[in-house]
Amino acid sequence: MNRIASFSVDHDFIVPGIYLSRIDGDVVTYDLRTRIPNQPDLMDNATMHTFEHMFATFVRNSIFSENVIYFGPMGCQTGFYLLVRNMKHTEVISLIQETLSKIIAYEGEVFGKSRKECGNYINLELELAKKEAMRYYEAVKNYTEDRLSYPKGEEK
């Protein structure tokens, strides 16, 4: 079997940040790494689930809504994938930063928090998403395009 691209990255050196994961034609996948891999401090399901509802809704309602293909959690509980097309790296970084700010400032009901809208609506808690957004914002608030490559060895 061929090894998938994400398994080719040395997870011992990844820190919270934004990484260019892969490019498939016109679709670009970004790794939004919110946690250090292989550490006990993983996101719990309610945090991932709520953050996903909030982030996905905000980006799909942004000026780049037509460019957003997908946003969802990593099974390893250390981050999310954002798939877009026809966006500059700088636009994606700004979109991420702006979206985090919106989650942090949001007051109200979690988007999609009803039985009809979500398959596990009771597992949504806004404060968990806000806390995750604050934590991640600190890691990416001054992010620049030159930092999109995965770290290697001594760069950790």
PDB file of C-alpha atoms in Angstrom:
ATOM      1  CA  MET A   1       0.000   0.000   0.000  1.00  0.00           C
ATOM      2  CA  ASN A   2       1.080   3.542  -0.654  1.00  0.00           C
ATOM      3  CA  ARG A   3       1.666   5.649   2.430  1.00  0.00           C
ATOM      4  CA  ILE A   4      -0.715   8.589   2.659  1.00  0.00           C
ATOM      5  CA  ALA A   5       0.828  12.058   2.753  1.00  0.00           C
ATOM      6  CA  SER A   6      -0.108  12.867   6.348  1.00  0.00           C
ATOM      7  CA  PHE A   7       1.725   9.762   7.588  1.00  0.00           C
ATOM      8  CA  SER A   8       4.926  11.009   5.932  1.00  0.00           C
ATOM      9  CA  VAL A   9       5.191  13.969   8.321  1.00  0.00           C
ATOM     10  CA  ASP A  10       7.268  13.418  11.471  1.00  0.00           C
ATOM     11  CA  HIS A  11       4.709  14.130  14.185  1.00  0.00           C
ATOM     12  CA  ASP A  12       7.423  14.376  16.850  1.00  0.00           C
ATOM     13  CA  PHE A  13       8.219  17.884  15.606  1.00  0.00           C
ATOM     14  CA  ILE A  14       4.764  19.343  14.967  1.00  0.00           C
ATOM     15  CA  VAL A  15       3.651  22.207  17.185  1.00  0.00           C
ATOM     16  CA  PRO A  16       0.406  24.201  17.056  1.00  0.00           C
ATOM     17  CA  GLY A  17       0.236  26.179  13.832  1.00  0.00           C
ATOM     18  CA  ILE A  18      -1.030  26.232  10.264  1.00  0.00           C
ATOM     19  CA  TYR A  19       0.608  23.881   7.777  1.00  0.00           C
ATOM     20  CA  LEU A  20       0.236  23.258   4.071  1.00  0.00           C
ATOM     21  CA  SER A  21      -0.685  19.579   4.090  1.00  0.00           C
ATOM     22  CA  ARG A  22      -1.209  18.848   0.394  1.00  0.00           C
ATOM     23  CA  ILE A  23      -2.290  20.189  -2.970  1.00  0.00           C
ATOM     24  CA  ASP A  24      -4.580  18.117  -5.180  1.00  0.00           C
ATOM     25  CA  GLY A  25      -5.271  19.953  -8.421  1.00  0.00           C
ATOM     26  CA  ASP A  26      -6.968  23.164  -7.354  1.00  0.00           C
ATOM     27  CA  VAL A  27      -7.836  21.918  -3.848  1.00  0.00           C
ATOM     28  CA  VAL A  28      -5.417  22.891  -1.079  1.00  0.00           C
ATOM     29  CA  THR A  29      -5.521  21.130   2.292  1.00  0.00           C
ATOM     30  CA  TYR A  30      -4.344  23.017   5.364  1.00  0.00           C
ATOM     31  CA  ASP A  31      -3.493  21.319   8.641  1.00  0.00           C
ATOM     32  CA  LEU A  32      -4.802  23.486  11.477  1.00  0.00           C
ATOM     33  CA  ARG A  33      -2.830  21.900  14.296  1.00  0.00           C
ATOM     34  CA  THR A  34      -4.202  23.005  17.643  1.00  0.00           C
ATOM     35  CA  ARG A  35      -2.338  20.545  19.880  1.00  0.00           C
ATOM     36  CA  ILE A  36       1.078  18.905  20.075  1.00  0.00           C
ATOM     37  CA  PRO A  37       0.726  15.333  18.763  1.00  0.00           C
ATOM     38  CA  ASN A  38       1.280  12.291  20.972  1.00  0.00           C
ATOM     39  CA  GLN A  39       0.801  14.180  24.222  1.00  0.00           C
ATOM     40  CA  PRO A  40      -1.907  13.507  26.806  1.00  0.00           C
ATOM     41  CA  ASP A  41      -3.469  16.940  26.186  1.00  0.00           C
ATOM     42  CA  LEU A  42      -5.758  15.951  23.302  1.00  0.00           C
ATOM     43  CA  MET A  43      -9.058  17.614  22.481  1.00  0.00           C
ATOM     44  CA  ASP A  44     -12.064  15.835  23.909  1.00  0.00           C
ATOM     45  CA  ASN A  45     -14.976  15.047  21.615  1.00  0.00           C
ATOM     46  CA  ALA A  46     -17.209  17.905  22.793  1.00  0.00           C
ATOM     47  CA  THR A  47     -14.420  20.440  22.165  1.00  0.00           C
ATOM     48  CA  MET A  48     -13.709  19.123  18.656  1.00  0.00           C
ATOM     49  CA  HIS A  49     -17.384  18.818  17.817  1.00  0.00           C
ATOM     50  CA  THR A  50     -18.346  22.304  18.976  1.00  0.00           C
ATOM     51  CA  PHE A  51     -15.266  23.948  17.448  1.00  0.00           C
ATOM     52  CA  GLU A  52     -16.078  22.234  14.157  1.00  0.00           C
ATOM     53  CA  HIS A  53     -19.682  23.517  14.183  1.00  0.00           C
ATOM     54  CA  MET A  54     -18.582  27.073  14.944  1.00  0.00           C
ATOM     55  CA  PHE A  55     -15.559  27.267  12.618  1.00  0.00           C
ATOM     56  CA  ALA A  56     -17.307  25.561   9.689  1.00  0.00           C
ATOM     57  CA  THR A  57     -20.343  27.831   9.963  1.00  0.00           C
ATOM     58  CA  PHE A  58     -18.279  31.012  10.156  1.00  0.00           C
ATOM     59  CA  VAL A  59     -16.009  30.133   7.192  1.00  0.00           C
ATOM     60  CA  ARG A  60     -18.972  29.019   5.094  1.00  0.00           C
ATOM     61  CA  ASN A  61     -20.562  32.405   5.748  1.00  0.00           C
ATOM     62  CA  SER A  62     -17.415  34.428   5.040  1.00  0.00           C
ATOM     63  CA  ILE A  63     -16.512  36.261   1.847  1.00  0.00           C
ATOM     64  CA  PHE A  64     -14.667  33.046   0.909  1.00  0.00           C
ATOM     65  CA  SER A  65     -17.705  30.776   1.326  1.00  0.00           C
ATOM     66  CA  GLU A  66     -17.518  29.622  -2.300  1.00  0.00           C
ATOM     67  CA  ASN A  67     -13.857  28.669  -1.843  1.00  0.00           C
ATOM     68  CA  VAL A  68     -14.334  26.479   1.230  1.00  0.00           C
ATOM     69  CA  ILE A  69     -14.629  22.796   0.354  1.00  0.00           C
ATOM     70  CA  TYR A  70     -14.471  21.162   3.789  1.00  0.00           C
ATOM     71  CA  PHE A  71     -13.587  21.742   7.407  1.00  0.00           C
ATOM     72  CA  GLY A  72     -13.401  18.896   9.907  1.00  0.00           C
ATOM     73  CA  PRO A  73     -11.507  17.310  12.789  1.00  0.00           C
ATOM     74  CA  MET A  74      -8.535  14.952  12.686  1.00  0.00           C
ATOM     75  CA  GLY A  75      -9.174  11.561  14.206  1.00  0.00           C
ATOM     76  CA  CYS A  76      -6.032  11.951  16.333  1.00  0.00           C
ATOM     77  CA  GLN A  77      -7.721  14.816  18.216  1.00  0.00           C
ATOM     78  CA  THR A  78      -4.865  17.268  17.617  1.00  0.00           C
ATOM     79  CA  GLY A  79      -6.346  19.535  14.973  1.00  0.00           C
ATOM     80  CA  PHE A  80      -8.513  20.058  11.923  1.00  0.00           C
ATOM     81  CA  TYR A  81      -8.278  20.048   8.149  1.00  0.00           C
ATOM     82  CA  LEU A  82      -9.418  22.996   6.049  1.00  0.00           C
ATOM     83  CA  LEU A  83      -9.789  22.351   2.319  1.00  0.00           C
ATOM     84  CA  VAL A  84     -10.116  25.342  -0.003  1.00  0.00           C
ATOM     85  CA  ARG A  85      -9.671  26.336  -3.618  1.00  0.00           C
ATOM     86  CA  ASN A  86      -8.649  29.533  -5.378  1.00  0.00           C
ATOM     87  CA  MET A  87      -7.300  31.266  -2.279  1.00  0.00           C
ATOM     88  CA  LYS A  88      -3.887  32.736  -1.558  1.00  0.00           C
ATOM     89  CA  HIS A  89      -2.072  31.388   1.495  1.00  0.00           C
ATOM     90  CA  THR A  90      -2.248  34.835   3.068  1.00  0.00           C
ATOM     91  CA  GLU A  91      -6.026  34.884   2.600  1.00  0.00           C
ATOM     92  CA  VAL A  92      -6.362  31.503   4.288  1.00  0.00           C
ATOM     93  CA  ILE A  93      -4.236  32.591   7.245  1.00  0.00           C
ATOM     94  CA  SER A  94      -6.317  35.760   7.634  1.00  0.00           C
ATOM     95  CA  LEU A  95      -9.550  33.776   7.334  1.00  0.00           C
ATOM     96  CA  ILE A  96      -8.397  31.429  10.102  1.00  0.00           C
ATOM     97  CA  GLN A  97      -7.407  34.319  12.371  1.00  0.00           C
ATOM     98  CA  GLU A  98     -10.675  36.187  11.740  1.00  0.00           C
ATOM     99  CA  THR A  99     -12.734  33.051  12.298  1.00  0.00           C
ATOM    100  CA  LEU A 100     -11.014  32.349  15.599  1.00  0.00           C
ATOM    101  CA  SER A 101     -11.741  35.923  16.695  1.00  0.00           C
ATOM    102  CA  LYS A 102     -15.413  35.444  15.802  1.00  0.00           C
ATOM    103  CA  ILE A 103     -15.637  32.232  17.822  1.00  0.00           C
ATOM    104  CA  ILE A 104     -13.982  33.918  20.806  1.00  0.00           C
ATOM    105  CA  ALA A 105     -16.397  36.869  20.666  1.00  0.00           C
ATOM    106  CA  TYR A 106     -19.531  34.849  19.921  1.00  0.00           C
ATOM    107  CA  GLU A 107     -22.406  34.907  22.374  1.00  0.00           C
ATOM    108  CA  GLY A 108     -25.415  32.786  21.596  1.00  0.00           C
ATOM    109  CA  GLU A 109     -26.456  29.260  20.785  1.00  0.00           C
ATOM    110  CA  VAL A 110     -23.991  26.889  19.103  1.00  0.00           C
ATOM    111  CA  PHE A 111     -24.738  26.713  15.376  1.00  0.00           C
ATOM    112  CA  GLY A 112     -26.599  23.528  14.486  1.00  0.00           C
ATOM    113  CA  LYS A 113     -27.410  22.631  18.087  1.00  0.00           C
ATOM    114  CA  SER A 114     -30.688  20.833  17.559  1.00  0.00           C
ATOM    115  CA  ARG A 115     -31.793  17.282  17.069  1.00  0.00           C
ATOM    116  CA  LYS A 116     -32.830  18.032  13.478  1.00  0.00           C
ATOM    117  CA  GLU A 117     -29.494  19.653  12.570  1.00  0.00           C
ATOM    118  CA  CYS A 118     -26.943  17.398  14.281  1.00  0.00           C
ATOM    119  CA  GLY A 119     -26.534  13.709  15.008  1.00  0.00           C
ATOM    120  CA  ASN A 120     -25.098  14.362  18.476  1.00  0.00           C
ATOM    121  CA  TYR A 121     -26.465  17.790  19.390  1.00  0.00           C
ATOM    122  CA  ILE A 122     -26.241  17.209  23.145  1.00  0.00           C
ATOM    123  CA  ASN A 123     -22.442  17.021  22.792  1.00  0.00           C
ATOM    124  CA  LEU A 124     -22.000  20.726  22.014  1.00  0.00           C
ATOM    125  CA  GLU A 125     -20.711  23.313  24.490  1.00  0.00           C
ATOM    126  CA  LEU A 126     -19.834  26.828  23.361  1.00  0.00           C
ATOM    127  CA  GLU A 127     -17.363  27.550  26.163  1.00  0.00           C
ATOM    128  CA  LEU A 128     -15.205  24.603  25.067  1.00  0.00           C
ATOM    129  CA  ALA A 129     -15.017  25.938  21.503  1.00  0.00           C
ATOM    130  CA  LYS A 130     -14.227  29.439  22.747  1.00  0.00           C
ATOM    131  CA  LYS A 131     -11.459  28.125  24.986  1.00  0.00           C
ATOM    132  CA  GLU A 132      -9.978  26.133  22.085  1.00  0.00           C
ATOM    133  CA  ALA A 133     -10.221  29.166  19.793  1.00  0.00           C
ATOM    134  CA  MET A 134      -8.394  31.347  22.349  1.00  0.00           C
ATOM    135  CA  ARG A 135      -5.682  28.754  22.779  1.00  0.00           C
ATOM    136  CA  TYR A 136      -5.196  28.303  19.042  1.00  0.00           C
ATOM    137  CA  TYR A 137      -5.385  32.033  18.315  1.00  0.00           C
ATOM    138  CA  GLU A 138      -2.352  32.574  20.544  1.00  0.00           C
ATOM    139  CA  ALA A 139      -0.396  30.146  18.337  1.00  0.00           C
ATOM    140  CA  VAL A 140      -1.451  31.665  15.002  1.00  0.00           C
ATOM    141  CA  LYS A 141      -2.197  35.354  15.657  1.00  0.00           C
ATOM    142  CA  ASN A 142       1.085  36.467  14.047  1.00  0.00           C
ATOM    143  CA  TYR A 143       1.348  33.617  11.540  1.00  0.00           C
ATOM    144  CA  THR A 144       2.897  34.277   8.151  1.00  0.00           C
ATOM    145  CA  GLU A 145       3.046  32.406   4.871  1.00  0.00           C
ATOM    146  CA  ASP A 146       6.721  31.490   5.362  1.00  0.00           C
ATOM    147  CA  ARG A 147       5.751  29.246   8.309  1.00  0.00           C
ATOM    148  CA  LEU A 148       3.384  26.930   6.387  1.00  0.00           C
ATOM    149  CA  SER A 149       5.923  24.098   5.993  1.00  0.00           C
ATOM    150  CA  TYR A 150       5.967  21.317   8.547  1.00  0.00           C
ATOM    151  CA  PRO A 151       8.858  21.609  11.029  1.00  0.00           C
ATOM    152  CA  LYS A 152      11.741  19.162  10.788  1.00  0.00           C
ATOM    153  CA  GLY A 153      14.025  17.995  13.577  1.00  0.00           C
ATOM    154  CA  GLU A 154      15.785  20.865  15.234  1.00  0.00           C
ATOM    155  CA  GLU A 155      13.026  23.355  14.357  1.00  0.00           C
ATOM    156  CA  LYS A 156      10.718  22.166  17.155  1.00  0.00           C
TER     157      LYS A 156
END
